[in-house]
DNA sequence: CGAGTGCCCTGACAGC
DNA sequence: TGCTGTCAGGGCACTC
């Protein structure tokens, strides 16, 4: 999604930012500050889209956004950042959705002049915060390394797992060991790495950490290549369904044979999330 | 502080 | 037909 948004939004000025069919609140904090600002880049951390904003040169600063003193005592402009999380059902598009529209951004002249944020179940966020100030977003503030970056190391993953007594799957979903792993991809990665999802994180054998790191990368890379996983709602910016569903080995396949060993895939609940695994390939382990 | 639970919200679907 | 109940899961507030 970031890759689709980048060429569309980079350099565009937000002329108007409107909340539609949604009450102002923490999920839309600071949205009123977006108008008049330029989107200078489209970045991402885990599942959060991060778009740095800037006031056009020479533009008047609105009240409450005056320059603040920097660390060196010099005057320094405090930039804002647009933070978007799709939650479960969030969709960004350039065509008006049939319903559940929450945010409309009008952009300056050019193709595709309107960005629509649709979010049926209202779990998504669309907010403007001072750049890097993630006090309203504790998960983002404590986010682990990007899974496809060199910073995602076996040693680092091992340290993060060793700090938690929770189930390894719950630990992965916290976003602290690594960014961007959601419920579907946690199940898939643990199946590839042959780790039972309820294994206490600090009891994952050292020899299985490298396979887990590699499996997380494999699953996320493959899903990105397939434009994501569409169960019901997810759509790319162009409105296409993601194709990774077809490649899922365990998620949504309870009762079907494991494609590695033929054993029936189990479905259990871990940390209030539906969890799918092969009881033969992924043996339960306890803390030693 | 960390682990565990429940909440938010709506649509799809099963069961009666 | 229409009602009720359950499930789905992002993050986060709350309790212990």
CSV table of C-alpha atoms (C1' of nucleotides) in Angstrom, one decimal:
chain,number,residue,atom,x,y,z
A,1,UNK,CA,0.0,0.0,0.0
A,2,UNK,CA,2.9,2.4,0.8
A,3,UNK,CA,4.3,1.7,-2.6
A,4,UNK,CA,1.0,2.6,-4.2
A,5,UNK,CA,0.6,5.7,-2.2
A,6,UNK,CA,4.1,7.1,-2.7
A,7,UNK,CA,3.8,8.3,-6.3
A,8,UNK,CA,0.3,9.5,-5.8
A,9,UNK,CA,0.8,11.6,-2.6
A,10,UNK,CA,4.4,12.7,-2.4
A,11,UNK,CA,4.6,16.4,-2.9
A,12,UNK,CA,0.9,17.0,-2.9
A,13,UNK,CA,-0.7,19.7,-0.7
A,14,UNK,CA,-3.6,18.8,1.5
A,15,UNK,CA,-6.2,21.5,0.7
A,16,UNK,CA,-8.9,20.3,3.0
A,17,UNK,CA,-9.1,17.5,5.6
A,18,UNK,CA,-12.6,16.4,6.6
A,19,UNK,CA,-14.0,13.9,9.1
A,20,UNK,CA,-17.0,12.2,7.5
A,21,UNK,CA,-19.5,10.0,9.4
A,22,UNK,CA,-17.2,9.8,12.4
A,23,UNK,CA,-17.0,11.6,15.7
A,24,UNK,CA,-13.8,13.5,16.5
A,25,UNK,CA,-11.7,11.5,19.0
A,26,UNK,CA,-8.3,10.0,19.7
A,27,UNK,CA,-8.4,8.0,16.4
A,28,UNK,CA,-8.6,11.2,14.4
A,29,UNK,CA,-6.5,13.4,16.7
A,30,UNK,CA,-5.0,16.5,15.1
A,31,UNK,CA,-6.7,15.9,11.7
A,32,UNK,CA,-7.6,19.6,11.6
A,33,UNK,CA,-3.9,20.4,11.3
A,34,UNK,CA,-3.5,18.6,8.0
A,35,UNK,CA,-5.0,21.3,5.8
A,36,UNK,CA,-2.4,23.5,4.2
A,37,UNK,CA,0.4,21.1,4.7
A,38,UNK,CA,2.5,19.2,2.0
A,39,UNK,CA,3.0,15.5,2.2
A,40,UNK,CA,6.7,15.2,1.7
A,41,UNK,CA,7.1,11.5,1.8
A,42,UNK,CA,5.2,8.2,2.3
A,43,UNK,CA,6.8,6.0,4.9
A,44,UNK,CA,5.9,3.0,7.0
A,45,UNK,CA,6.7,1.3,10.3
A,46,UNK,CA,5.1,-2.0,10.7
A,47,UNK,CA,1.4,-1.6,9.9
A,48,UNK,CA,1.5,2.2,10.4
A,49,UNK,CA,1.7,4.5,7.4
A,50,UNK,CA,3.8,7.6,8.3
A,51,UNK,CA,3.6,10.7,6.1
A,52,UNK,CA,5.8,13.6,7.1
A,53,UNK,CA,4.1,17.0,6.5
A,54,UNK,CA,5.6,20.4,5.9
A,55,UNK,CA,4.2,23.9,5.7
A,56,UNK,CA,4.9,25.4,2.3
A,57,UNK,CA,7.8,27.9,2.5
A,58,UNK,CA,6.6,31.3,3.5
A,59,UNK,CA,3.2,30.1,4.7
A,60,UNK,CA,1.9,31.6,7.8
A,61,UNK,CA,2.1,29.4,10.9
A,62,UNK,CA,-1.3,28.8,12.4
A,63,UNK,CA,-1.8,29.6,16.1
A,64,UNK,CA,-0.3,26.9,18.4
A,65,UNK,CA,2.2,25.7,15.8
A,66,UNK,CA,4.8,28.4,16.2
A,67,UNK,CA,8.5,27.4,16.0
A,68,UNK,CA,9.8,26.0,19.2
A,69,UNK,CA,13.3,26.1,20.5
A,70,UNK,CA,15.5,23.1,19.5
A,71,UNK,CA,17.9,21.2,21.6
A,72,UNK,CA,20.7,23.6,20.7
A,73,UNK,CA,18.5,26.6,21.6
A,74,UNK,CA,18.0,27.5,17.9
A,75,UNK,CA,14.7,28.1,16.4
A,76,UNK,CA,13.5,25.0,14.7
A,77,UNK,CA,10.2,24.3,13.0
A,78,UNK,CA,8.2,21.5,14.6
A,79,UNK,CA,7.0,19.3,11.8
A,80,UNK,CA,3.8,17.2,11.8
A,81,UNK,CA,3.3,13.7,10.6
A,82,UNK,CA,0.2,12.0,9.3
A,83,UNK,CA,-0.2,8.6,10.9
A,84,UNK,CA,-2.6,6.1,9.4
A,85,UNK,CA,-3.4,2.6,10.6
A,86,UNK,CA,-6.0,0.6,8.6
A,87,UNK,CA,-7.1,-1.5,11.6
A,88,UNK,CA,-9.1,-4.4,10.4
A,89,UNK,CA,-11.2,-2.9,7.7
A,90,UNK,CA,-9.5,0.3,6.7
A,91,UNK,CA,-9.2,1.1,2.9
A,92,UNK,CA,-7.5,4.0,1.2
A,93,UNK,CA,-8.7,4.8,-2.3
A,94,UNK,CA,-9.1,7.6,-4.8
A,95,UNK,CA,-12.7,6.6,-5.6
A,96,UNK,CA,-15.5,7.4,-3.3
A,97,UNK,CA,-16.5,4.3,-1.4
A,98,UNK,CA,-20.1,3.1,-1.2
A,99,UNK,CA,-20.3,3.7,2.5
A,100,UNK,CA,-18.5,4.0,5.9
A,101,UNK,CA,-16.4,6.9,4.7
A,102,UNK,CA,-14.5,8.4,7.6
A,103,UNK,CA,-11.9,10.8,6.2
A,104,UNK,CA,-11.7,12.8,3.0
A,105,UNK,CA,-8.5,14.6,2.0
A,106,UNK,CA,-8.7,17.1,-0.9
A,107,UNK,CA,-5.4,17.5,-2.6
A,108,UNK,CA,-4.1,20.3,-4.8
A,109,UNK,CA,-4.5,20.2,-8.5
A,110,UNK,CA,-3.5,17.1,-10.3
A,111,UNK,CA,-4.7,13.6,-11.0
A,112,UNK,CA,-6.7,11.8,-8.3
A,113,UNK,CA,-7.5,14.9,-6.3
A,114,UNK,CA,-9.3,13.2,-3.4
A,115,UNK,CA,-8.1,10.6,-0.9
A,116,UNK,CA,-10.9,8.6,0.7
A,117,UNK,CA,-10.4,6.7,4.0
A,118,UNK,CA,-13.1,4.1,4.4
A,119,UNK,CA,-13.3,2.1,7.6
A,120,UNK,CA,-16.3,-0.1,8.2
A,121,UNK,CA,-15.6,-1.1,11.8
A,122,UNK,CA,-13.8,2.0,12.9
A,123,UNK,CA,-10.7,0.3,14.3
A,124,UNK,CA,-8.5,2.4,12.0
A,125,UNK,CA,-6.7,5.6,12.8
A,126,UNK,CA,-6.0,8.7,10.8
A,127,UNK,CA,-4.3,11.3,12.8
A,128,UNK,CA,-1.7,14.1,12.8
A,129,UNK,CA,0.9,14.2,15.5
A,130,UNK,CA,4.1,16.1,16.0
A,131,UNK,CA,6.8,14.3,14.1
A,132,UNK,CA,8.0,11.3,16.0
A,133,UNK,CA,5.8,12.0,19.0
A,134,UNK,CA,4.1,8.7,19.5
A,135,UNK,CA,2.7,9.2,23.0
A,136,UNK,CA,-0.8,8.5,21.6
A,137,UNK,CA,0.5,5.4,19.9
A,138,UNK,CA,2.4,3.2,22.4
A,139,UNK,CA,2.7,0.2,20.1
A,140,UNK,CA,4.4,2.4,17.4
A,141,UNK,CA,6.6,3.9,20.1
A,142,UNK,CA,7.8,0.5,21.2
A,143,UNK,CA,7.9,-1.1,17.7
A,144,UNK,CA,10.6,-3.6,16.9
A,145,UNK,CA,12.8,-3.6,13.9
A,146,UNK,CA,11.5,-3.8,10.3
A,147,UNK,CA,11.3,-7.5,9.3
A,148,UNK,CA,12.9,-7.0,6.0
A,149,UNK,CA,15.7,-4.8,7.3
A,150,UNK,CA,19.2,-5.9,8.3
A,151,UNK,CA,18.3,-4.8,11.9
A,152,UNK,CA,16.0,-7.8,12.2
A,153,UNK,CA,18.7,-10.2,13.5
A,154,UNK,CA,18.5,-13.7,15.0
A,155,UNK,CA,20.3,-12.4,18.1
A,156,UNK,CA,17.9,-9.5,18.5
A,157,UNK,CA,14.8,-11.8,18.0
A,158,UNK,CA,16.3,-14.2,20.6
A,159,UNK,CA,16.7,-11.4,23.1
A,160,UNK,CA,13.2,-10.1,22.6
A,161,UNK,CA,11.7,-13.6,22.9
A,162,UNK,CA,13.8,-14.2,26.1
A,163,UNK,CA,12.2,-11.2,27.7
A,164,UNK,CA,8.6,-12.6,27.5
A,165,UNK,CA,6.9,-15.4,29.3
A,166,UNK,CA,3.8,-15.0,27.1
A,167,UNK,CA,3.0,-17.4,24.3
A,168,UNK,CA,5.4,-16.9,21.4
A,169,UNK,CA,2.4,-16.0,19.1
A,170,UNK,CA,1.2,-13.3,21.6
A,171,UNK,CA,4.7,-12.0,21.9
A,172,UNK,CA,5.0,-11.6,18.1
A,173,UNK,CA,1.6,-9.9,17.9
A,174,UNK,CA,2.9,-7.3,20.4
A,175,UNK,CA,5.1,-5.8,17.6
A,176,UNK,CA,8.0,-5.6,19.9
A,177,UNK,CA,10.3,-8.4,18.7
A,178,UNK,CA,9.6,-7.4,15.1
A,179,UNK,CA,7.3,-4.9,13.3
A,180,UNK,CA,4.3,-5.8,11.2
A,181,UNK,CA,3.4,-9.4,12.1
A,182,UNK,CA,-0.4,-9.8,12.4
A,183,UNK,CA,-2.6,-12.7,13.3
A,184,UNK,CA,-2.5,-14.4,9.9
A,185,UNK,CA,1.2,-14.0,9.4
A,186,UNK,CA,2.0,-15.1,12.9
A,187,UNK,CA,0.2,-18.4,12.3
A,188,UNK,CA,1.9,-18.9,8.9
A,189,UNK,CA,5.4,-18.1,10.1
A,190,UNK,CA,5.1,-20.4,13.2
A,191,UNK,CA,4.0,-23.2,10.9
A,192,UNK,CA,7.0,-22.7,8.6
A,193,UNK,CA,9.3,-22.6,11.6
A,194,UNK,CA,7.6,-25.6,13.2
A,195,UNK,CA,6.9,-23.9,16.5
A,196,UNK,CA,3.8,-24.4,18.5
A,197,UNK,CA,2.1,-21.0,18.9
A,198,UNK,CA,1.6,-21.5,22.7
A,199,UNK,CA,5.2,-22.2,23.4
A,200,UNK,CA,6.3,-19.6,26.0
A,201,UNK,CA,8.4,-17.1,24.1
A,202,UNK,CA,11.4,-17.6,26.4
A,203,UNK,CA,11.2,-21.3,25.9
A,204,UNK,CA,11.6,-21.2,22.1
A,205,UNK,CA,14.7,-23.3,21.6
A,206,UNK,CA,17.7,-21.3,20.4
A,207,UNK,CA,18.0,-23.5,17.3
A,208,UNK,CA,14.5,-22.5,16.2
A,209,UNK,CA,15.0,-18.7,16.4
A,210,UNK,CA,16.8,-18.5,13.0
A,211,UNK,CA,14.1,-20.6,11.3
A,212,UNK,CA,11.5,-18.3,12.8
A,213,UNK,CA,13.3,-15.1,11.7
A,214,UNK,CA,13.6,-16.6,8.2
A,215,UNK,CA,9.9,-17.7,8.2
A,216,UNK,CA,8.7,-14.2,9.2
A,217,UNK,CA,10.7,-12.7,6.3
A,218,UNK,CA,9.6,-15.4,3.8
A,219,UNK,CA,5.9,-15.0,4.7
A,220,UNK,CA,5.9,-11.2,4.6
A,221,UNK,CA,7.9,-10.9,1.4
A,222,UNK,CA,5.6,-13.4,-0.3
A,223,UNK,CA,2.5,-11.6,0.9
A,224,UNK,CA,3.8,-8.2,-0.2
A,225,UNK,CA,4.5,-9.7,-3.6
A,226,UNK,CA,1.0,-11.0,-3.8
A,227,UNK,CA,-0.4,-7.6,-2.7
A,228,UNK,CA,-1.5,-8.8,0.7
A,229,UNK,CA,-4.3,-11.1,2.0
A,230,UNK,CA,-7.9,-10.3,1.3
A,231,UNK,CA,-10.3,-12.2,3.6
A,232,UNK,CA,-13.2,-9.9,3.1
A,233,UNK,CA,-12.4,-6.2,3.2
A,234,UNK,CA,-8.8,-5.6,2.3
A,235,UNK,CA,-8.2,-3.9,-1.0
A,236,UNK,CA,-5.2,-2.2,-2.5
A,237,UNK,CA,-5.4,1.5,-3.4
A,238,UNK,CA,-6.3,0.4,-6.9
A,239,UNK,CA,-9.2,-1.6,-5.5
A,240,UNK,CA,-7.8,-5.0,-6.1
A,241,UNK,CA,-8.0,-8.0,-3.7
A,242,UNK,CA,-4.7,-9.3,-2.4
A,243,UNK,CA,-3.8,-12.8,-3.6
A,244,UNK,CA,-1.9,-14.2,-0.7
A,245,UNK,CA,-5.0,-16.0,0.6
A,246,UNK,CA,-4.2,-18.8,-1.9
A,247,UNK,CA,-0.8,-19.3,-0.4
A,248,UNK,CA,-1.9,-19.6,3.3
A,249,UNK,CA,-0.8,-22.9,4.7
A,250,UNK,CA,-2.7,-23.0,8.0
A,251,UNK,CA,-4.8,-19.8,8.5
A,252,UNK,CA,-8.4,-20.6,7.7
A,253,UNK,CA,-7.5,-24.3,7.0
A,254,UNK,CA,-8.7,-25.9,10.3
A,255,UNK,CA,-9.7,-29.5,9.7
A,256,UNK,CA,-7.8,-29.8,6.4
A,257,UNK,CA,-4.6,-31.9,6.0
A,258,UNK,CA,-1.3,-30.2,6.7
A,259,UNK,CA,0.4,-29.7,3.4
A,260,UNK,CA,3.7,-31.0,4.9
A,261,UNK,CA,2.5,-34.1,6.8
A,262,UNK,CA,-1.2,-34.6,6.2
A,263,UNK,CA,-2.2,-34.2,9.8
A,264,UNK,CA,-5.4,-32.3,10.4
A,265,UNK,CA,-4.8,-28.6,11.1
A,266,UNK,CA,-6.0,-27.5,14.6
A,267,UNK,CA,-7.8,-24.3,15.5
A,268,UNK,CA,-7.4,-23.0,19.1
A,269,UNK,CA,-7.6,-19.6,20.7
A,270,UNK,CA,-4.4,-17.9,21.9
A,271,UNK,CA,-4.6,-14.4,23.5
A,272,UNK,CA,-8.2,-14.1,22.2
A,273,UNK,CA,-7.0,-14.6,18.6
A,274,UNK,CA,-8.0,-17.6,16.5
A,275,UNK,CA,-4.9,-19.7,15.9
A,276,UNK,CA,-4.2,-22.4,13.4
A,277,UNK,CA,-1.3,-24.9,13.5
A,278,UNK,CA,-0.3,-28.5,12.7
A,279,UNK,CA,-0.3,-30.5,15.9
A,280,UNK,CA,2.3,-32.9,14.4
A,281,UNK,CA,4.8,-30.4,12.8
A,282,UNK,CA,4.5,-27.9,15.6
A,283,UNK,CA,5.0,-29.8,18.8
A,284,UNK,CA,4.1,-28.2,22.1
A,285,UNK,CA,7.0,-27.3,24.3
A,286,UNK,CA,7.1,-26.3,27.9
A,287,UNK,CA,9.7,-24.2,29.7
A,288,UNK,CA,12.7,-26.2,30.8
B,1,DC,C1',6.3,-4.0,35.2
B,2,DG,C1',4.3,-7.8,32.6
B,3,DA,C1',0.4,-11.0,31.6
B,4,DG,C1',-4.2,-11.6,30.9
B,5,DT,C1',-8.9,-9.9,29.8
B,6,DG,C1',-12.3,-7.2,27.6
B,7,DC,C1',-13.6,-3.4,24.7
B,8,DC,C1',-14.4,-0.8,20.5
B,9,DC,C1',-17.3,-1.6,16.0
B,10,DT,C1',-20.0,-3.6,12.1
B,11,DG,C1',-21.3,-7.2,8.9
B,12,DA,C1',-21.8,-12.0,7.9
B,13,DC,C1',-23.7,-16.0,9.1
B,14,DA,C1',-25.9,-19.8,11.9
B,15,DG,C1',-29.8,-21.2,14.4
B,16,DC,C1',-34.4,-20.8,15.8
C,1,DT,C1',-39.2,-13.4,7.7
C,2,DG,C1',-36.9,-11.6,11.4
C,3,DC,C1',-34.7,-11.9,15.6
C,4,DT,C1',-30.7,-13.3,18.6
C,5,DG,C1',-26.1,-14.8,19.3
C,6,DT,C1',-21.4,-15.5,17.8
C,7,DC,C1',-17.3,-14.5,15.4
C,8,DA,C1',-13.7,-11.8,13.1
C,9,DG,C1',-9.0,-9.1,15.0
C,10,DG,C1',-6.1,-4.2,14.8
C,11,DG,C1',-4.5,-1.7,19.2
C,12,DC,C1',-5.2,-0.2,23.8
C,13,DA,C1',-7.3,0.6,28.6
C,14,DC,C1',-7.8,-1.7,32.5
C,15,DT,C1',-6.9,-5.1,36.4
C,16,DC,C1',-4.1,-8.0,39.1
